[in-house]
XYZ file of C-alpha atoms in Angstrom:
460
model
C 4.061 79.163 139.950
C 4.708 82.871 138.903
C 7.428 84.092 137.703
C 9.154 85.547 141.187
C 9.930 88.887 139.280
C 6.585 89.297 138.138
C 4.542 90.037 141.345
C 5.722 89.902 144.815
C 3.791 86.934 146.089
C 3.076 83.458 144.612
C -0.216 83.323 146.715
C -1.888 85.990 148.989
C -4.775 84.975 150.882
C -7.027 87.296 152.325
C -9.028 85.881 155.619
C -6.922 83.646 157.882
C -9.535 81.244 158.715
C -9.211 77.479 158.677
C -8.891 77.148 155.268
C -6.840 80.286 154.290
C -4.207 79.331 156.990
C -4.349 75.931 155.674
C -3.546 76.865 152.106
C -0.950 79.582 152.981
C 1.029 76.947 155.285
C 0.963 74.223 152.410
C 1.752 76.765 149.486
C 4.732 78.275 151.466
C 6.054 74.532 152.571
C 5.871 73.928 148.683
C 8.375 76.870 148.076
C 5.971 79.443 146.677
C 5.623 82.580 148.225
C 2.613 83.656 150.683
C 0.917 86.235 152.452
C -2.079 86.325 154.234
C -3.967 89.118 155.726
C -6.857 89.234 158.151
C -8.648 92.203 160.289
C -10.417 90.470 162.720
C -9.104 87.399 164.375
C -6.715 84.438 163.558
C -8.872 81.510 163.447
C -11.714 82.738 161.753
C -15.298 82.003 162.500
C -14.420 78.322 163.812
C -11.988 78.940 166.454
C -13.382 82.886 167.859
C -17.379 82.282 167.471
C -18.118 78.707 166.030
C -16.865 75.124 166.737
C -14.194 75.816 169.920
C -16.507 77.837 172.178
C -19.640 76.513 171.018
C -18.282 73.147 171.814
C -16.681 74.431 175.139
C -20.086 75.856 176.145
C -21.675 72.483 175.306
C -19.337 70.490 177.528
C -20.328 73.278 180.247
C -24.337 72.286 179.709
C -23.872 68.833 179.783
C -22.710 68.845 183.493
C -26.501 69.962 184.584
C -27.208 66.259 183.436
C -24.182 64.190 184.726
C -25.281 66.199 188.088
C -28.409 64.650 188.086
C -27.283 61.442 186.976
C -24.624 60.724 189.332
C -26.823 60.534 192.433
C -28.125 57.533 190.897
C -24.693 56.116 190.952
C -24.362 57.186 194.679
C -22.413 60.414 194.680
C -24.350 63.309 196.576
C -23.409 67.125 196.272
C -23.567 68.876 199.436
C -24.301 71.814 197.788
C -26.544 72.794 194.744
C -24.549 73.046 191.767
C -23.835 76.884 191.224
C -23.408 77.797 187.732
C -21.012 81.196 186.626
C -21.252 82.621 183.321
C -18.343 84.550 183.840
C -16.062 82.230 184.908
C -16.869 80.068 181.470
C -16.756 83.044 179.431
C -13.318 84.631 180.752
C -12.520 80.790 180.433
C -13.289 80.601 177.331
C -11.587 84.079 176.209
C -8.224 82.686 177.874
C -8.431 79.055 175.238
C -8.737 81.483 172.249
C -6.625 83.565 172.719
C -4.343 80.985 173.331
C -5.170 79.277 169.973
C -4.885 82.870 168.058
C -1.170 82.426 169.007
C -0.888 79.026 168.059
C -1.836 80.139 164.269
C 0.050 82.676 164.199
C 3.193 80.804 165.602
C 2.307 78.330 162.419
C 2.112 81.225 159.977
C 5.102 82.630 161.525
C 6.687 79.212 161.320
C 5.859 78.456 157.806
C 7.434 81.637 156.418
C 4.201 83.336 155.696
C 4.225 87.130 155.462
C 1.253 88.234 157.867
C -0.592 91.423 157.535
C -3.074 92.696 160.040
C -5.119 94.785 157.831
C -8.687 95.164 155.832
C -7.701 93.710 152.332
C -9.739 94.281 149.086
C -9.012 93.258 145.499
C -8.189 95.803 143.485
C -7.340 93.624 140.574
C -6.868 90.008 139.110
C -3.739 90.429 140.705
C -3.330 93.196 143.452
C -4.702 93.976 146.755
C -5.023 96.511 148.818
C -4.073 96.556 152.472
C -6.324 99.206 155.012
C -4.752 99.010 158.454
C -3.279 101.288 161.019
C -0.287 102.225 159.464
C -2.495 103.322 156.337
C -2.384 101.686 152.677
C -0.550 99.293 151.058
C -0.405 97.708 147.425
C 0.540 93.835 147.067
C 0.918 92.090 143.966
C 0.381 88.376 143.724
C 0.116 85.308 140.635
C -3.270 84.058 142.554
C -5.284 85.635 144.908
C -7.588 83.438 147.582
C -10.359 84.879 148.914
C -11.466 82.553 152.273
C -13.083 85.107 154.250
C -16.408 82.819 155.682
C -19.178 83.673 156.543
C -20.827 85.913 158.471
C -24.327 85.822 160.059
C -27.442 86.921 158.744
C -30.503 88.691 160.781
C -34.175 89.600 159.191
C -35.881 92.636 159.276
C -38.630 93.359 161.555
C -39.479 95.683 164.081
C -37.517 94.990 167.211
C -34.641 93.282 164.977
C -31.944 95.603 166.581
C -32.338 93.904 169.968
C -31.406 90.585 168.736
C -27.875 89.074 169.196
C -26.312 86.893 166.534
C -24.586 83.686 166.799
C -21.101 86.032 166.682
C -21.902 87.816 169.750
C -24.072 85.275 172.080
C -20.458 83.497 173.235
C -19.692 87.357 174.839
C -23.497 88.277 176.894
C -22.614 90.534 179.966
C -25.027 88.854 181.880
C -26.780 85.242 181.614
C -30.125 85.257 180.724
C -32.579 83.787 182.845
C -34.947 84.065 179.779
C -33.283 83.050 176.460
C -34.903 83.227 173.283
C -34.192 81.369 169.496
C -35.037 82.200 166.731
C -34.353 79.554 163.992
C -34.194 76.393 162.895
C -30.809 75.444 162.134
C -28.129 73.515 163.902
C -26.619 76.793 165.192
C -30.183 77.364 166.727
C -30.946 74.238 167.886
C -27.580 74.126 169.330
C -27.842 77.037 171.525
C -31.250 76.290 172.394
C -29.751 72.814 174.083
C -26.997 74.689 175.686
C -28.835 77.675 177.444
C -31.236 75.691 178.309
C -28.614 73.232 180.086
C -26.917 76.395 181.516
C -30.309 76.982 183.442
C -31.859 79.805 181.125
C -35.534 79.293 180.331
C -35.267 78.164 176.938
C -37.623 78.783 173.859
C -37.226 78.145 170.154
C -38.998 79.720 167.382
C -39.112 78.160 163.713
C -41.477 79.114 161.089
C -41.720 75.912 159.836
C -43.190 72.381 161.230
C -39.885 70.981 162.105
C -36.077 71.802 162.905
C -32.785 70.478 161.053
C -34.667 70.602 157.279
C -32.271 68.075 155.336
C -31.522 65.971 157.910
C -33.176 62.467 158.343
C -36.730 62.787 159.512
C -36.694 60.101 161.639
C -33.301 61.964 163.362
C -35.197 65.268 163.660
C -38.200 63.793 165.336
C -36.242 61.731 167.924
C -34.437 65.423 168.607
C -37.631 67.138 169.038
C -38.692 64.794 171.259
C -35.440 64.511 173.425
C -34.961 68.520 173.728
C -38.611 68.347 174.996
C -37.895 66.187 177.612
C -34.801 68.296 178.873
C -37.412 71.240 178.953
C -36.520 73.144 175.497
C -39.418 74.751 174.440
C -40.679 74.542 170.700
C -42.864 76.581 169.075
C -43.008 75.786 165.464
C -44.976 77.043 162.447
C -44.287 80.368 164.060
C -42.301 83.286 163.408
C -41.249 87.067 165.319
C -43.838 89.547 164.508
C -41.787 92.323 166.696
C -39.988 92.760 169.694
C -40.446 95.574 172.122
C -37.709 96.428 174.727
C -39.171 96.970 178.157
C -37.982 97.594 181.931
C -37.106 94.043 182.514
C -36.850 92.574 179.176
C -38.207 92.518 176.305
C -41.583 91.414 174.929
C -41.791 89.198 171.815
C -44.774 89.068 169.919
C -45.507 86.075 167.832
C -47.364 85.748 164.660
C -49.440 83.437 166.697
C -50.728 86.013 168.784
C -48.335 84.832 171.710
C -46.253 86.819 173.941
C -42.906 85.861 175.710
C -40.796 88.122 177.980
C -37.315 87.269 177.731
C -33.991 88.730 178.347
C -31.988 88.098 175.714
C -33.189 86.830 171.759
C -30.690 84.931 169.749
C -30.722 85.134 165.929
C -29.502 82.064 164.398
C -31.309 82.482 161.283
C -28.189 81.801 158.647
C -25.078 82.767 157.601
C -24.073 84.759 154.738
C -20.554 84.350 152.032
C -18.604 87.051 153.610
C -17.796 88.885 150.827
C -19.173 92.694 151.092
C -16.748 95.310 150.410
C -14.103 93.131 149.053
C -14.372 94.190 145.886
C -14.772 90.665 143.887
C -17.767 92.919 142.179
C -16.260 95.359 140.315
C -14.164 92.358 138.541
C -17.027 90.876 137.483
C -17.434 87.915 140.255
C -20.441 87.899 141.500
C -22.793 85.347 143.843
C -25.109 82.614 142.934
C -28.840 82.505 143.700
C -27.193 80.881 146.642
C -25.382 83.936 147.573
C -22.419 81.574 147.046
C -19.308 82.711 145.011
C -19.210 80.466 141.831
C -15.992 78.433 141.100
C -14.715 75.582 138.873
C -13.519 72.152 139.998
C -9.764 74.696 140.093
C -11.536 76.555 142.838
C -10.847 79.743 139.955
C -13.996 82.252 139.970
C -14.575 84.045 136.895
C -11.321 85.512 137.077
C -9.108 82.864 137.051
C -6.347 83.760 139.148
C -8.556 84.929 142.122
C -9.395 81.539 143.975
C -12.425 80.967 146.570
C -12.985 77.603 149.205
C -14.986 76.976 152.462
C -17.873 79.037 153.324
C -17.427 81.324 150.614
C -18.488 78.334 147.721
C -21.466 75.743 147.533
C -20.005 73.242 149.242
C -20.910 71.816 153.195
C -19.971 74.745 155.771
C -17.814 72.532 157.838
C -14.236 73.261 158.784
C -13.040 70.090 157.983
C -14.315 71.106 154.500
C -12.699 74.112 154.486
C -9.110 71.928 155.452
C -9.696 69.779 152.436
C -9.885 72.059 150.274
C -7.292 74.127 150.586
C -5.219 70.786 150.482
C -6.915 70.212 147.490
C -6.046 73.828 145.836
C -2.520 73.442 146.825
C -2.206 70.322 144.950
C -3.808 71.897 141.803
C -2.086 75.155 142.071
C 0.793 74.610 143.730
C 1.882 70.893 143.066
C 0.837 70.694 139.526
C -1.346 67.675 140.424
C -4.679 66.332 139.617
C -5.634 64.828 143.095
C -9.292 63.007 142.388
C -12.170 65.512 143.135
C -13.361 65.544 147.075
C -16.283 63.199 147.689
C -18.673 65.843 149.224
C -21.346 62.589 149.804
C -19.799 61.082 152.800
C -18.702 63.873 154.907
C -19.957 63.299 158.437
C -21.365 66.389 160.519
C -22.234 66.916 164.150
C -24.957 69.104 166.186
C -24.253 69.335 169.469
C -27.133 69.534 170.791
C -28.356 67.656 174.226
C -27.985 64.799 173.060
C -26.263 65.081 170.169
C -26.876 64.428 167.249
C -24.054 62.563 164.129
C -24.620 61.587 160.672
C -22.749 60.345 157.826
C -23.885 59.632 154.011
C -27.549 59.569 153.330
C -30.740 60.671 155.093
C -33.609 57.908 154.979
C -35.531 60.064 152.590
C -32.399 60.825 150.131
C -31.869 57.360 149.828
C -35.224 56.224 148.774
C -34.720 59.331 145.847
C -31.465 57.810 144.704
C -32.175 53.988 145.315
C -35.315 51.528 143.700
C -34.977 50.053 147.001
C -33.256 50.286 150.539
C -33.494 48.997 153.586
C -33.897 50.736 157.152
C -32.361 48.980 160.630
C -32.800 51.215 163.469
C -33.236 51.421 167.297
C -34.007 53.198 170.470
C -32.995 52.522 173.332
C -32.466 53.733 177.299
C -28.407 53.768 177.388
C -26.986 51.649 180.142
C -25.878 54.090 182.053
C -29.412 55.611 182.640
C -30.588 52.523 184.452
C -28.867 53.800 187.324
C -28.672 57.628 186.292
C -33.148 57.250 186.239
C -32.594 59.782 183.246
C -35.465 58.884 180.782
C -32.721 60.142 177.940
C -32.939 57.991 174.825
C -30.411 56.894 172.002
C -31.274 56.467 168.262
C -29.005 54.631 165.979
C -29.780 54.056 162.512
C -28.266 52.250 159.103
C -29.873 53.243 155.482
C -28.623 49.866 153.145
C -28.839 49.916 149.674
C -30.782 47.086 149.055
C -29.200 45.358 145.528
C -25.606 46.350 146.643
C -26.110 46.129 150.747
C -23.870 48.979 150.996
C -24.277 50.703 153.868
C -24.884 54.449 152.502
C -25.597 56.394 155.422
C -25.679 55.857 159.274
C -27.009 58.272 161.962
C -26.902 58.895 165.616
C -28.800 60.579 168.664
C -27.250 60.384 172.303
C -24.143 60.699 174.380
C -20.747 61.128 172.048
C -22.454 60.549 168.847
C -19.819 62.913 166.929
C -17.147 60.579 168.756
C -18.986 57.365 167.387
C -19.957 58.531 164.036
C -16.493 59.704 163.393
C -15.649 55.670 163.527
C -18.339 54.911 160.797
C -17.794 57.457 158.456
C -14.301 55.617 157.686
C -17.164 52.744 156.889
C -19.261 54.719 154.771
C -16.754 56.166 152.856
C -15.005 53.125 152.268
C -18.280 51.328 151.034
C -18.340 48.776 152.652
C -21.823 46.778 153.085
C -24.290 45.540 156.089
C -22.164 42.211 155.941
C -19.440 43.495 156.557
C -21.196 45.740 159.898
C -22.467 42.369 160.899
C -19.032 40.473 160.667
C -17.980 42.442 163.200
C -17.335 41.939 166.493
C -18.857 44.625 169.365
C -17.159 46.173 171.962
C -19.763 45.133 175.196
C -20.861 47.121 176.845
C -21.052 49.999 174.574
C -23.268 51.765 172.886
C -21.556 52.163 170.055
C -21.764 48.304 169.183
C -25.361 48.237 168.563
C -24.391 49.527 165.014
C -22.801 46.195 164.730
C -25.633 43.734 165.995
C -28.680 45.882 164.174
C -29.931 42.813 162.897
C -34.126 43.279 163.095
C -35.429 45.130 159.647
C -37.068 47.921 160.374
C -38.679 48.739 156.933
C -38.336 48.943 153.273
């Protein structure tokens, strides 16, 4: 660490995200000396407008099924089900701003100076604070820049009507009529979840199919499923314009098709959040990628300026974000040389209806990196839908490296695969082969323990 004299902080962190928080509570807890500023929310994207709400709004979608399923199981409503969007978003308002205080209380608690203000590097070691109470110099031995991301819209005529994947959580009213455009899991997510909330759901994705980079099989079983619960895809399409009108607006498609719709969502990417922050005029500038560039340090071309989560080229995932700054801190801060983070095995989620969970490598991915693998997978009506009369499907699938048998990726679609998946990863990671899946025992009945008795080959 820096000499104390030298500059007034060991670390200063500007965005107090997951991973900036992260860092700053480790550093301090280490004995170095930390600020962090941030002048938007505590949180960042994850906890305000990505992972908590989205996930809270999911949970709200998911009732429209169990509603329908639990007649089935002999429990009748004597009343329609009645959704409120405002009740879920005030709801929803009340759980983050009740987790804003919780980071702050762990700031707080770890001794970390917090400062609510617009900060821009000025220098390889100074910053300048914008807030209120006007400007303010800091000095610091390393500066880390973990401001996210920030999402991106196209240009085309209409494109100021759209809303953005910040600002869909926050819609005055609820849209009878929702629109999509994109094919990402932040647009395939929403897509599930209006659509569950009772809007009128359409997605729009230039190319043939959703979720590019995921397995194919995976993304076809999705399509098919978000079919069934009445999602409607138009692929190989793309906005031509969209004209605001009495009752909506009309969306012109490069199809020649028209949809009227009251609200269009623009989940068409997110951006490194790094405008105005100055990394430019110290010579740091993005990849191809749009991606800040950093060593296996996390150092950019100035060394003592440091960059992690969405900022870098690495999977935009919170718990990314987490291990890195743990990661950092041991570099920077411990004076260790912790083994690099295996990027290969990190499981992911899209909660989608149903959902969709993955871990290691897609089907396609491992026949580029193997001479030979082998497939087992299966679909299957869940036991609970034999009563339920839902025609909802599960896929589960294991991708074996055929000389080695280890089991190098698995993959889900149905009910609770992020909950399930999460279980296997520990497998993945660990290596461990399609002997050892078969040696053990299943949990019956459950779902889950037909990754356990896949025993039929599916293909080479």
């Amino acid at each position: 660490m820096a000499d104390a004299a030298s500059y007034e902080y060991d670390l200063f962190v500007i965005g107090a995200g997951s991973g900036g928080v992260r860092a700053a509570r480790m550093a301090a807890a280490e004995g170095a000396s930390v600020g962090i500023a941030e002048d938007r929310y505590l949180g960042g994207t994850c906890v305000n407008v990505g992972c908590v709400p989205k996930k809270l709004y999911s949970y709200a979608a998911n009732f429209h099924d169990s509603f329908d399923d639990a007649a089935g199981f002999g429990w009748e409503l004597d009343t329609p089900a009645r959704f409120d969007w405002p009740t879920l978003r005030e709801n929803k308002k009340g759980e983050i701003k009740r987790l804003n205080g919780i980071y702050q209380r762990l700031l707080e608690n770890a001794g970390v100076a917090l400062f609510n203000a617009r900060a821009t590097v000025v220098d390889a070691h100074t910053v300048m604070l914008v807030s209120d109470q006007g400007e303010q110099r800091v000095t610091a031995a390393k500066i880390l820049v973990a401001t996210g991301g920030w999402p991106w819209v196209p240009d085309f005529p209409g494109c100021e009507y759209v809303v953005d994947s910040n600002q869909v959580f926050d819609l005055d009213t609820f849209p009878e009529r929702f629109l999509v455009l994109g094919g990402g899991y932040i647009a395939v997510e929403f897509a599930s979840i209006f659509s569950g909330l009772g809007s009128d759901t359409h997605l729009i994705y230039r190319r043939d199919l959703f979720l590019r980079g995921f397995d194919h099989e995976v993304r076809e079983f999705t399509r098919d499923e978000m079919q069934r619960k009445d999602v409607q895809l138009h692929f190989n399409v793309n906005i031509v314009q969209i004209e605001k009108g009495s009752g909506g607006y009309r969306v012109t498609l490069t199809d020649g098709e028209v949809l009227e719709v009251d609200t269009v969502l623009a989940a068409t990417g997110r951006h490194a959040n790094i405008e105005g922050l100055g990394l430019d005029t110290l010579g740091i500038t993005p990849d191809a990628q749009g991606k800040v560039p950093v060593n296996e340090r996390f150092e950019t071309a100035v060394p003592s300026i440091l960059a992690l989560g969405d900022l870098i080229d690495t999977p935009e995932l919170t718990p990314v974000a987490l291990a890195e700054a743990m990661q950092l801190v041991d570099i920077h801060f411990k004076s260790e040389t912790p083994p690099p983070l295996d990027y290969s095995t990190i499981p992911t989620a899209v909660f989608c209806h149903p959902n969709i969970a993955t871990v290691g490598l897609s089907e396609e991915a491992a026949r580029d990196a193997n001479d030979n693998i082998r497939v087992y997978s299966t679909d299957f009506r869940a036991m609970k839908h034999t009563l339920s009369g839902s025609g909802e499907r599960t896929l589960m699938k294991l991708v074996v490296d055929d000389a080695s048998d280890v089991v190098v990726g698995a993959h889900m679609v149905g009910e609770d695969a992020g909950e399930l998946i999460q279980g296997i990863a520990i497998a993945v990671g660990a290596g461990l082969t399609k002997a050892d899946f078969d040696r053990t025992v299943g949990i019956h009945p459950t779902s889950a323990e037909e990754f356990v008795t896949l025993r039929t080959l599916s293909r080479r």
